[in-house]
Short mmCIF file of C-alpha atoms and ligand atoms in Angstrom, two decimals:
data_model
loop_
_atom_site.label_atom_id
_atom_site.label_comp_id
_atom_site.label_asym_id
_atom_site.label_seq_id
_atom_site.Cartn_x
_atom_site.Cartn_y
_atom_site.Cartn_z
CA MET A 1 -44.09 4.41 14.57
CA PRO A 2 -42.03 2.81 17.37
CA LYS A 3 -38.54 4.26 17.34
CA THR A 4 -35.51 2.34 18.51
CA LYS A 5 -32.81 3.67 20.75
CA LYS A 6 -29.61 3.59 18.69
CA SER A 7 -27.44 2.58 21.60
CA ASN A 8 -26.15 -0.57 20.01
CA THR A 9 -23.62 0.79 17.55
CA GLY A 10 -20.74 0.72 20.00
CA TYR A 11 -20.53 -3.04 20.49
CA ARG A 12 -19.14 -3.84 17.07
CA THR A 13 -16.71 -0.92 17.24
CA ALA A 14 -15.48 -2.17 20.61
CA VAL A 15 -14.96 -5.72 19.30
CA GLN A 16 -13.22 -4.42 16.17
CA MET A 17 -10.93 -2.18 18.19
CA PHE A 18 -10.10 -4.97 20.60
CA PHE A 19 -8.93 -7.26 17.78
CA LEU A 20 -7.12 -4.48 15.94
CA VAL A 21 -5.11 -3.61 19.06
CA PHE A 22 -4.65 -7.27 19.99
CA VAL A 23 -3.27 -8.28 16.58
CA THR A 24 -1.08 -5.17 16.42
CA LEU A 25 0.44 -5.92 19.84
CA LEU A 26 0.88 -9.58 18.93
CA THR A 27 2.81 -8.81 15.76
CA ILE A 28 4.93 -6.14 17.47
CA ASN A 29 5.68 -8.64 20.22
CA TYR A 30 6.71 -11.23 17.66
CA THR A 31 9.26 -8.78 16.27
CA LEU A 32 10.42 -7.73 19.75
CA GLU A 33 10.90 -11.35 20.78
CA LYS A 34 13.59 -11.75 18.12
CA THR A 35 15.58 -9.02 19.87
CA GLY A 36 14.92 -10.55 23.29
CA SER A 37 12.68 -7.70 24.49
CA ALA A 38 9.16 -9.11 24.22
CA ILE A 39 6.28 -7.58 26.23
CA PRO A 40 6.06 -9.64 29.45
CA PHE A 41 3.00 -11.92 29.91
CA PHE A 42 1.81 -11.29 26.35
CA SER A 43 1.58 -14.01 23.69
CA VAL A 44 4.20 -14.38 21.02
CA ALA A 45 2.86 -15.62 17.69
CA SER A 46 3.41 -14.77 14.06
CA ILE A 47 0.54 -13.24 12.08
CA HIS A 48 0.31 -16.51 10.13
CA ALA A 49 -0.19 -18.50 13.31
CA ILE A 50 -3.35 -16.55 14.16
CA CYS A 51 -4.83 -16.32 10.67
CA PRO A 52 -7.67 -18.80 10.10
CA PHE A 53 -7.13 -18.64 6.32
CA GLY A 54 -3.83 -20.47 6.92
CA GLY A 55 -5.95 -23.43 7.97
CA VAL A 56 -7.95 -23.29 4.73
CA VAL A 57 -4.86 -23.25 2.48
CA SER A 58 -3.35 -26.11 4.49
CA ILE A 59 -6.31 -28.48 4.20
CA TYR A 60 -5.02 -30.24 1.06
CA GLN A 61 -1.52 -30.74 2.44
CA PHE A 62 -2.84 -31.82 5.82
CA ILE A 63 -5.04 -34.49 4.23
CA THR A 64 -2.35 -35.76 1.86
CA THR A 65 0.77 -35.59 4.06
CA GLY A 66 -0.40 -34.86 7.60
CA SER A 67 1.66 -31.64 7.70
CA PHE A 68 0.93 -27.93 7.34
CA VAL A 69 1.92 -25.51 4.64
CA GLN A 70 5.11 -23.56 5.39
CA LYS A 71 4.63 -21.06 8.30
CA ILE A 72 1.20 -22.46 9.23
CA HIS A 73 0.66 -24.17 12.56
CA GLU A 74 -2.03 -26.00 14.52
CA SER A 75 -3.37 -22.64 15.77
CA SER A 76 -4.46 -21.59 12.25
CA PHE A 77 -6.44 -24.81 11.90
CA ILE A 78 -8.08 -24.33 15.27
CA LEU A 79 -9.04 -20.72 14.48
CA MET A 80 -10.39 -21.88 11.12
CA PHE A 81 -12.77 -24.22 12.95
CA ALA A 82 -13.77 -21.48 15.40
CA SER A 83 -14.57 -19.10 12.56
CA LEU A 84 -16.51 -21.81 10.72
CA ILE A 85 -18.64 -22.41 13.82
CA LEU A 86 -19.37 -18.67 13.92
CA ALA A 87 -20.09 -18.62 10.18
CA VAL A 88 -22.62 -21.47 10.38
CA GLY A 89 -24.47 -19.59 13.09
CA PHE A 90 -24.07 -15.96 12.11
CA GLY A 91 -22.35 -15.68 8.72
CA PRO A 92 -18.99 -13.95 8.18
CA VAL A 93 -18.80 -12.20 11.57
CA ILE A 94 -15.05 -12.70 11.35
CA CYS A 95 -15.08 -10.23 8.42
CA GLY A 96 -17.51 -7.73 9.93
CA TRP A 97 -16.46 -7.83 13.57
CA VAL A 98 -12.98 -9.29 13.93
CA CYS A 99 -10.70 -8.92 10.88
CA PRO A 100 -8.33 -6.01 11.54
CA LEU A 101 -7.81 -5.41 7.81
CA GLY A 102 -11.57 -4.96 7.44
CA THR A 103 -11.56 -2.50 10.36
CA PHE A 104 -8.60 -0.64 8.87
CA GLN A 105 -10.39 -0.24 5.51
CA GLU A 106 -13.58 0.81 7.26
CA TYR A 107 -11.79 3.63 9.08
CA ILE A 108 -10.14 4.91 5.91
CA GLY A 109 -13.62 4.74 4.41
CA LYS A 110 -14.88 7.13 7.07
CA LEU A 111 -12.47 9.71 5.65
CA GLY A 112 -13.68 8.87 2.13
CA ARG A 113 -17.27 9.44 3.23
CA LYS A 114 -16.28 12.84 4.64
CA ILE A 115 -14.66 13.79 1.33
CA PHE A 116 -17.23 12.42 -1.11
CA GLY A 117 -20.44 12.51 0.96
CA SER A 118 -23.28 10.47 -0.54
CA ARG A 119 -21.18 9.60 -3.63
CA TYR A 120 -18.86 7.54 -1.43
CA ASN A 121 -19.15 3.79 -2.04
CA GLN A 122 -21.24 4.43 -5.19
CA PHE A 123 -18.52 5.01 -7.78
CA ILE A 124 -18.48 1.63 -9.51
CA PRO A 125 -21.32 1.02 -12.02
CA GLN A 126 -23.74 -1.53 -10.60
CA LEU A 127 -23.50 -4.09 -13.39
CA LEU A 128 -19.71 -4.11 -13.41
CA ASP A 129 -19.68 -4.23 -9.62
CA ARG A 130 -21.97 -7.26 -9.59
CA TYR A 131 -19.52 -9.28 -11.66
CA LEU A 132 -16.44 -7.97 -9.90
CA ARG A 133 -17.82 -9.31 -6.63
CA TYR A 134 -17.16 -12.85 -7.87
CA LEU A 135 -13.48 -12.11 -8.46
CA ARG A 136 -12.62 -13.22 -4.95
CA TYR A 137 -13.71 -16.77 -5.80
CA GLY A 138 -11.18 -16.75 -8.64
CA VAL A 139 -8.54 -15.55 -6.17
CA LEU A 140 -9.55 -18.31 -3.75
CA ILE A 141 -9.27 -21.07 -6.36
CA MET A 142 -5.92 -19.75 -7.56
CA VAL A 143 -4.49 -19.49 -4.02
CA LEU A 144 -5.67 -22.99 -3.10
CA TYR A 145 -4.27 -24.48 -6.30
CA ILE A 146 -0.89 -22.78 -6.10
CA THR A 147 -0.50 -23.55 -2.39
CA ALA A 148 -1.38 -27.21 -2.95
CA THR A 149 1.13 -27.57 -5.79
CA THR A 150 4.01 -25.59 -4.25
CA THR A 151 3.35 -26.31 -0.51
CA LYS A 152 4.46 -22.71 0.06
CA LEU A 153 2.43 -19.89 1.58
CA ILE A 154 2.45 -18.13 -1.76
CA PHE A 155 -0.42 -15.81 -0.80
CA GLN A 156 1.89 -13.97 1.61
CA ASP A 157 3.48 -12.20 -1.36
CA VAL A 158 0.23 -10.42 -2.25
CA ASP A 159 -1.50 -10.39 1.12
CA PRO A 160 -2.28 -6.83 2.30
CA TYR A 161 -3.14 -8.15 5.78
CA TYR A 162 0.37 -9.55 6.19
CA ALA A 163 1.87 -6.38 4.71
CA LEU A 164 -0.15 -4.11 7.04
CA PHE A 165 1.04 -5.84 10.18
CA ASN A 166 4.60 -6.49 9.06
CA PHE A 167 5.45 -3.54 6.83
CA TRP A 168 8.62 -2.99 8.88
CA SER A 169 9.85 -6.53 8.25
CA GLU A 170 12.20 -7.57 5.45
CA GLU A 171 9.98 -10.59 4.84
CA VAL A 172 7.20 -8.50 3.27
CA ALA A 173 7.32 -8.70 -0.52
CA LEU A 174 7.09 -5.49 -2.52
CA SER A 175 4.05 -6.92 -4.30
CA ALA A 176 2.20 -7.23 -0.96
CA LEU A 177 3.01 -3.60 -0.12
CA VAL A 178 1.71 -2.56 -3.55
CA VAL A 179 -1.56 -4.47 -2.97
CA LEU A 180 -1.84 -2.82 0.46
CA GLY A 181 -1.25 0.60 -1.13
CA ILE A 182 -3.95 -0.04 -3.75
CA THR A 183 -6.34 -1.21 -1.03
CA ILE A 184 -5.71 1.97 0.98
CA VAL A 185 -6.28 4.25 -2.02
CA LEU A 186 -9.44 2.40 -3.09
CA SER A 187 -10.78 2.53 0.47
CA PHE A 188 -11.22 6.29 0.04
CA PHE A 189 -13.75 5.58 -2.73
CA VAL A 190 -15.22 2.16 -1.99
CA GLU A 191 -16.05 0.64 1.38
CA ARG A 192 -13.94 -2.46 2.09
CA PRO A 193 -12.56 -2.92 -1.45
CA TRP A 194 -10.32 -5.85 -0.51
CA CYS A 195 -13.21 -7.67 1.18
CA LYS A 196 -15.57 -7.06 -1.73
CA TYR A 197 -13.36 -7.96 -4.66
CA ALA A 198 -10.32 -9.94 -3.65
CA CYS A 199 -10.32 -11.53 -0.20
CA PRO A 200 -10.19 -15.32 -0.60
CA TYR A 201 -11.10 -15.92 3.03
CA GLY A 202 -14.11 -13.64 2.70
CA ALA A 203 -15.06 -15.79 -0.29
CA VAL A 204 -14.99 -18.93 1.86
CA LEU A 205 -17.00 -17.37 4.67
CA GLY A 206 -19.40 -15.74 2.20
CA ILE A 207 -20.64 -19.19 1.15
CA PHE A 208 -22.06 -19.62 4.66
CA ASN A 209 -24.42 -16.70 3.98
CA LEU A 210 -26.45 -19.07 1.86
CA PHE A 211 -27.38 -21.33 4.77
CA ARG A 212 -26.41 -19.66 8.06
CA ILE A 213 -28.82 -20.03 10.98
CA PHE A 214 -29.22 -16.34 11.95
CA LYS A 215 -30.11 -14.17 8.96
CA ILE A 216 -30.98 -10.55 8.33
CA ARG A 217 -34.81 -10.64 8.05
CA ARG A 218 -37.07 -7.77 7.06
CA SER A 219 -40.75 -7.37 7.80
CA PRO A 220 -42.47 -5.86 4.71
CA SER A 221 -45.63 -5.18 6.74
CA THR A 222 -43.95 -2.61 9.00
CA CYS A 223 -41.31 -1.38 6.54
CA ILE A 224 -41.81 2.29 5.63
CA ASN A 225 -39.51 2.03 2.59
CA CYS A 226 -37.16 4.71 3.80
CA LYS A 227 -34.22 2.69 2.36
CA LYS A 228 -32.04 3.49 5.34
CA CYS A 229 -31.04 -0.17 5.51
CA ASP A 230 -29.80 -0.05 1.90
CA LYS A 231 -27.86 3.15 2.46
CA SER A 232 -26.24 1.86 5.62
CA CYS A 233 -24.98 -1.39 4.11
CA PRO A 234 -21.22 -1.22 3.55
CA MET A 235 -21.46 -4.04 1.02
CA ASN A 236 -24.12 -2.24 -1.08
CA ILE A 237 -26.73 -4.94 -0.51
CA THR A 238 -30.33 -3.88 -1.21
CA VAL A 239 -31.79 -5.08 2.07
CA SER A 240 -35.19 -3.50 1.31
CA SER A 241 -35.82 -5.66 -1.74
CA GLY A 242 -36.71 -8.90 0.04
CA GLU A 243 -37.77 -10.56 3.25
CA LYS A 244 -34.32 -11.85 4.07
CA VAL A 245 -30.76 -11.20 2.97
CA ILE A 246 -29.19 -14.15 1.18
CA ASN A 247 -26.13 -12.58 -0.35
CA HIS A 248 -22.59 -13.99 -0.40
CA GLN A 249 -21.22 -10.51 0.38
CA CYS A 250 -23.02 -9.83 3.67
CA ILE A 251 -20.54 -9.46 6.55
CA SER A 252 -23.12 -9.62 9.37
CA CYS A 253 -22.25 -6.13 10.55
CA MET A 254 -25.88 -5.53 11.61
CA LYS A 255 -25.74 -1.93 10.37
CA CYS A 256 -29.01 -2.39 8.48
CA THR A 257 -30.99 -3.67 11.48
CA SER A 258 -33.54 -1.94 13.68
CA GLU A 259 -30.88 -2.14 16.38
CA ILE A 260 -28.81 0.35 14.41
CA SER A 261 -30.08 2.01 11.19
CA CYS A 262 -33.66 1.00 10.52
CA PRO A 263 -35.93 3.58 12.25
CA VAL A 264 -38.79 1.12 12.87
CA ALA A 265 -38.38 -1.29 15.77
CA GLY A 266 -38.52 -4.99 14.90
CA THR A 267 -38.51 -4.40 11.14
CA VAL A 268 -35.00 -5.46 10.13
CA GLU A 269 -33.72 -8.07 12.55
CA PHE A 270 -30.83 -10.47 12.84
CA SER A 271 -32.80 -13.54 13.77
CA THR A 272 -33.59 -17.22 13.27
CA LYS A 273 -36.36 -18.44 11.05
CA GLY A 274 -39.11 -18.87 13.65
CA GLU A 275 -38.78 -15.31 14.94
CA LYS A 276 -41.56 -12.99 13.82
CA THR A 277 -40.42 -9.51 12.93
CA ALA A 278 -42.61 -6.66 14.26
CA MET B 1 -34.71 -15.87 18.22
CA LYS B 2 -33.40 -12.32 17.79
CA MET B 3 -29.73 -11.53 18.06
CA LYS B 4 -28.56 -8.32 19.67
CA PRO B 5 -25.15 -6.75 19.01
CA SER B 6 -24.28 -7.09 22.70
CA ILE B 7 -24.97 -10.83 22.71
CA LEU B 8 -23.21 -11.36 19.39
CA SER B 9 -20.13 -9.59 20.79
CA LEU B 10 -20.12 -12.00 23.70
CA ILE B 11 -20.59 -15.04 21.47
CA ILE B 12 -17.67 -13.97 19.27
CA PHE B 13 -15.36 -13.67 22.27
CA LEU B 14 -16.61 -16.90 23.77
CA VAL B 15 -16.20 -18.94 20.58
CA ILE B 16 -12.75 -17.57 19.69
CA PHE B 17 -11.14 -17.48 23.12
CA GLY B 18 -13.11 -20.53 24.32
CA THR B 19 -11.75 -22.59 21.43
CA VAL B 20 -8.23 -21.32 22.09
CA GLY B 21 -8.59 -22.07 25.83
CA VAL B 22 -9.96 -25.58 25.37
CA THR B 23 -7.39 -26.55 22.73
CA ALA B 24 -4.59 -25.06 24.85
CA ALA B 25 -5.76 -27.14 27.81
CA LEU B 26 -5.66 -30.22 25.57
CA ASP B 27 -2.15 -29.20 24.42
CA LEU B 28 -3.33 -28.84 20.81
CA TRP B 29 -2.83 -25.06 20.52
CA LYS B 30 0.54 -24.47 18.89
CA THR B 31 1.65 -21.20 17.32
CA THR B 32 5.16 -22.29 16.48
CA ASN B 33 6.67 -25.15 14.59
CA THR B 34 7.52 -28.28 16.54
CA LYS B 35 10.65 -28.67 14.35
CA GLN B 36 9.52 -32.22 13.78
CA PRO B 37 9.08 -32.87 10.06
CA ALA B 38 6.18 -34.95 8.78
CA GLN B 39 6.89 -38.63 8.31
CA TYR B 40 6.41 -40.82 5.28
CA GLN B 41 2.87 -42.17 5.52
CA SER B 42 3.20 -45.45 3.65
CA GLY B 43 5.60 -47.89 2.00
CA GLU B 44 8.83 -49.18 3.47
CA LEU B 45 9.84 -45.68 4.63
CA ALA B 46 6.64 -45.23 6.68
CA GLY B 47 7.44 -43.65 10.04
CA GLN B 48 10.72 -42.06 8.89
CA ASN B 49 11.11 -38.28 8.80
CA ASN B 50 10.52 -36.81 5.37
CA PRO B 51 13.11 -34.22 4.25
CA ALA B 52 10.53 -32.65 1.92
CA ASP B 53 8.92 -31.18 5.06
CA ILE B 54 12.01 -29.29 6.27
CA ARG B 55 11.00 -25.65 6.88
CA GLY B 56 12.93 -22.41 6.51
CA SER B 57 12.79 -21.91 10.28
CA TYR B 58 14.65 -25.18 10.99
CA THR B 59 18.18 -24.72 12.28
CA PHE B 60 20.97 -27.08 11.36
CA ALA B 61 20.70 -28.39 14.94
CA ASP B 62 17.02 -29.24 14.29
CA ILE B 63 18.01 -31.09 11.13
CA ASN B 64 20.75 -32.91 12.96
CA LYS B 65 18.19 -34.02 15.53
CA ALA B 66 15.59 -35.09 12.96
CA PHE B 67 17.89 -36.77 10.45
CA GLY B 68 21.13 -37.48 12.29
CA ILE B 69 23.31 -35.53 9.84
CA PRO B 70 26.39 -34.04 11.57
CA ILE B 71 26.01 -30.28 12.08
CA GLU B 72 29.58 -29.86 10.80
CA ASP B 73 28.65 -31.44 7.44
CA LEU B 74 25.64 -29.13 7.10
CA GLY B 75 27.63 -26.00 7.95
CA LYS B 76 30.46 -26.87 5.55
CA ALA B 77 28.12 -28.01 2.79
CA PHE B 78 26.29 -24.70 2.72
CA GLY B 79 29.27 -22.44 3.17
CA VAL B 80 28.42 -20.99 6.56
CA LYS B 81 31.56 -19.03 7.38
CA ASP B 82 31.49 -18.99 11.19
CA SER B 83 31.53 -22.53 12.60
CA ASN B 84 30.14 -21.21 15.91
CA GLN B 85 26.97 -20.37 13.97
CA TYR B 86 26.46 -23.82 12.45
CA ALA B 87 23.97 -25.11 15.04
CA ALA B 88 21.78 -21.99 15.15
CA PHE B 89 21.86 -21.37 11.40
CA GLN B 90 18.32 -21.36 9.95
CA CYS B 91 17.71 -22.76 6.47
CA LYS B 92 15.97 -19.56 5.37
CA GLN B 93 19.18 -17.60 6.00
CA LEU B 94 20.64 -19.29 2.94
CA GLU B 95 18.43 -17.09 0.78
CA THR B 96 20.39 -14.06 2.03
CA ILE B 97 23.82 -15.61 1.49
CA TYR B 98 22.94 -16.81 -2.01
CA ALA B 99 20.73 -13.86 -2.99
CA PRO B 100 22.99 -12.84 -5.94
CA LEU B 101 22.34 -16.22 -7.60
CA ALA B 102 18.56 -16.03 -7.23
CA ALA B 103 18.49 -13.32 -9.89
CA GLN B 104 19.92 -15.88 -12.35
CA GLY B 105 17.15 -18.36 -11.45
CA LYS B 106 19.52 -20.49 -9.36
CA GLU B 107 17.95 -20.88 -5.96
CA VAL B 108 19.95 -22.01 -2.95
CA GLY B 109 17.58 -22.06 -0.01
CA THR B 110 15.45 -24.38 2.06
CA GLY B 111 14.79 -26.52 -1.04
CA SER B 112 18.53 -27.10 -1.34
CA VAL B 113 18.69 -28.30 2.27
CA ARG B 114 15.84 -30.69 1.58
CA LEU B 115 17.69 -32.02 -1.45
CA PHE B 116 20.99 -32.33 0.44
CA VAL B 117 19.38 -34.14 3.38
CA ALA B 118 17.47 -36.55 1.14
CA LEU B 119 20.53 -37.45 -0.93
CA TYR B 120 22.74 -37.68 2.16
CA LYS B 121 20.31 -40.11 3.76
CA GLY B 122 19.42 -41.97 0.54
CA LEU B 123 15.78 -40.90 0.78
CA PRO B 124 13.57 -40.22 -2.25
CA ILE B 125 13.21 -36.62 -3.45
CA ALA B 126 11.92 -34.96 -6.61
CA LEU B 127 14.77 -33.24 -8.48
CA ASP B 128 13.58 -29.69 -9.07
CA ASP B 129 15.37 -27.87 -11.88
CA GLY B 130 15.40 -24.54 -10.02
CA THR B 131 17.15 -25.96 -6.93
CA TYR B 132 20.94 -25.64 -6.70
CA LEU B 133 23.57 -26.85 -4.24
CA PRO B 134 26.84 -25.17 -3.29
CA LYS B 135 29.93 -26.99 -4.67
CA SER B 136 30.94 -27.92 -1.12
CA ALA B 137 27.62 -29.74 -0.64
CA VAL B 138 28.05 -31.58 -3.95
CA GLU B 139 31.52 -32.75 -2.88
CA ILE B 140 30.22 -34.11 0.42
CA LEU B 141 27.44 -35.98 -1.38
CA LEU B 142 29.75 -37.40 -4.01
CA GLY B 143 32.13 -38.49 -1.24
CA LYS B 144 29.37 -40.62 0.23
CA GLY B 145 29.24 -42.67 -2.97
CA SER B 146 25.63 -43.74 -2.60
CA LEU B 147 23.98 -41.67 -5.34
CA SER B 148 22.36 -42.96 -8.51
CA PRO B 149 23.89 -41.89 -11.86
CA GLU B 150 20.87 -39.64 -12.44
CA GLN B 151 21.36 -37.92 -9.07
CA ILE B 152 25.08 -37.47 -9.67
CA ASP B 153 24.38 -35.93 -13.05
CA PHE B 154 21.75 -33.61 -11.52
CA ILE B 155 23.88 -32.27 -8.67
CA GLN B 156 26.89 -31.77 -10.92
CA LYS B 157 24.76 -29.70 -13.29
CA HIS B 158 23.13 -27.86 -10.39
CA SER B 159 26.12 -26.74 -8.39
CA VAL B 160 27.19 -23.17 -7.66
CA GLU B 161 30.15 -21.48 -6.01
CA THR B 162 29.61 -20.07 -2.52
CA PRO B 163 29.60 -16.24 -2.82
S1 SF4 C 1 -25.69 -3.93 6.53
FE1 SF4 C 1 -26.93 -5.77 6.77
S2 SF4 C 1 -26.96 -6.72 4.74
FE2 SF4 C 1 -25.29 -5.21 4.72
S3 SF4 C 1 -23.47 -6.41 5.30
FE3 SF4 C 1 -24.28 -5.52 7.20
S4 SF4 C 1 -25.64 -7.14 7.99
FE4 SF4 C 1 -25.23 -7.67 5.85
#
């Protein structure tokens, strides 16, 4: 059995860390700028200005009035397009590689895994979990509807991402801090609870999993059924049950692939259709 | 074609920062508000600034520039105590001044500035029941004498004292 060298795990961590530090510095700088002591040569932008979901919630207003929802700027629209380009090609890489809230939950999850061992990320009964995964589409529809009718960035009041990077600011609503607190607590038991059950932007990007160009593909002929791919998946997707993963929850983290978890080279690959696995 | 984590990392950086770079070069990348409200798209007001698009971050100086309303009128209307602060006063600061009224469901904030500007300029605006104006603003508007009976009735019923 050809073994793979597991030297590829560090790339995603590096990208995640880069964006976590970058967004943290950006938001700190935004606060410092108000007191006239911003970090020299570093960008100043609010967290809303660099959130691609701001572009999504502004679409209706932009089409009808040519303006953006309160606190949203051209940059959110531009980042929305960049993340859509990535999603068409590779699925929700923004969730799995870039989003600092996803990274934050993942690192709390590492503590949860230490505490609960193999029970971690397995607490919610499968049937209930399956239905709960569609909750985020309800959240998405609600957020889009309320934003379109009020023209306000209403989601800010429950957004744990905003709360995490602005918890020191008076502008953070108590409700957002509560949602952040719940997300932190749940992260000890479930991997990426916000992403799985509530994130409206994850819901948008998840749709691209149904037709993205690069997919997770498995070769049944070389698969040894060790189920390592299933166990490694943070989103509890049963990778070993088919020849390719078409699941709205996949975050393209590549943990299941032969590059990382699968012990057989060329058996689980992130590839285009024409590519033969093993 | 197989994708490796190393290549995907590169693609992510290239797409995100490439898009930012290209749009910045084309002067499309903006992370702050231009303080230029949207304009009416159609009808006889087409091309005029629309007060409904005034944001909380707009200062009274921005509003003066966009709508030609004297800064003095804005400062007095909304009960800003220090006249040196009129120009730099941001609409969202009203929420702090009038916070005690918000608990009674009477909101004086950016919506009130939108209402004041629209009525001052004789521009159309939806009268929202939750939006209130300080008495000083009502007096300025009534003094202009250009309101409809319905608007007069609304602002008289939706006026509050400045705390
Ligand atoms: S482990 Fe595989 S199937 Fe699971 S989210 Fe990551 S890429 Fe998708």
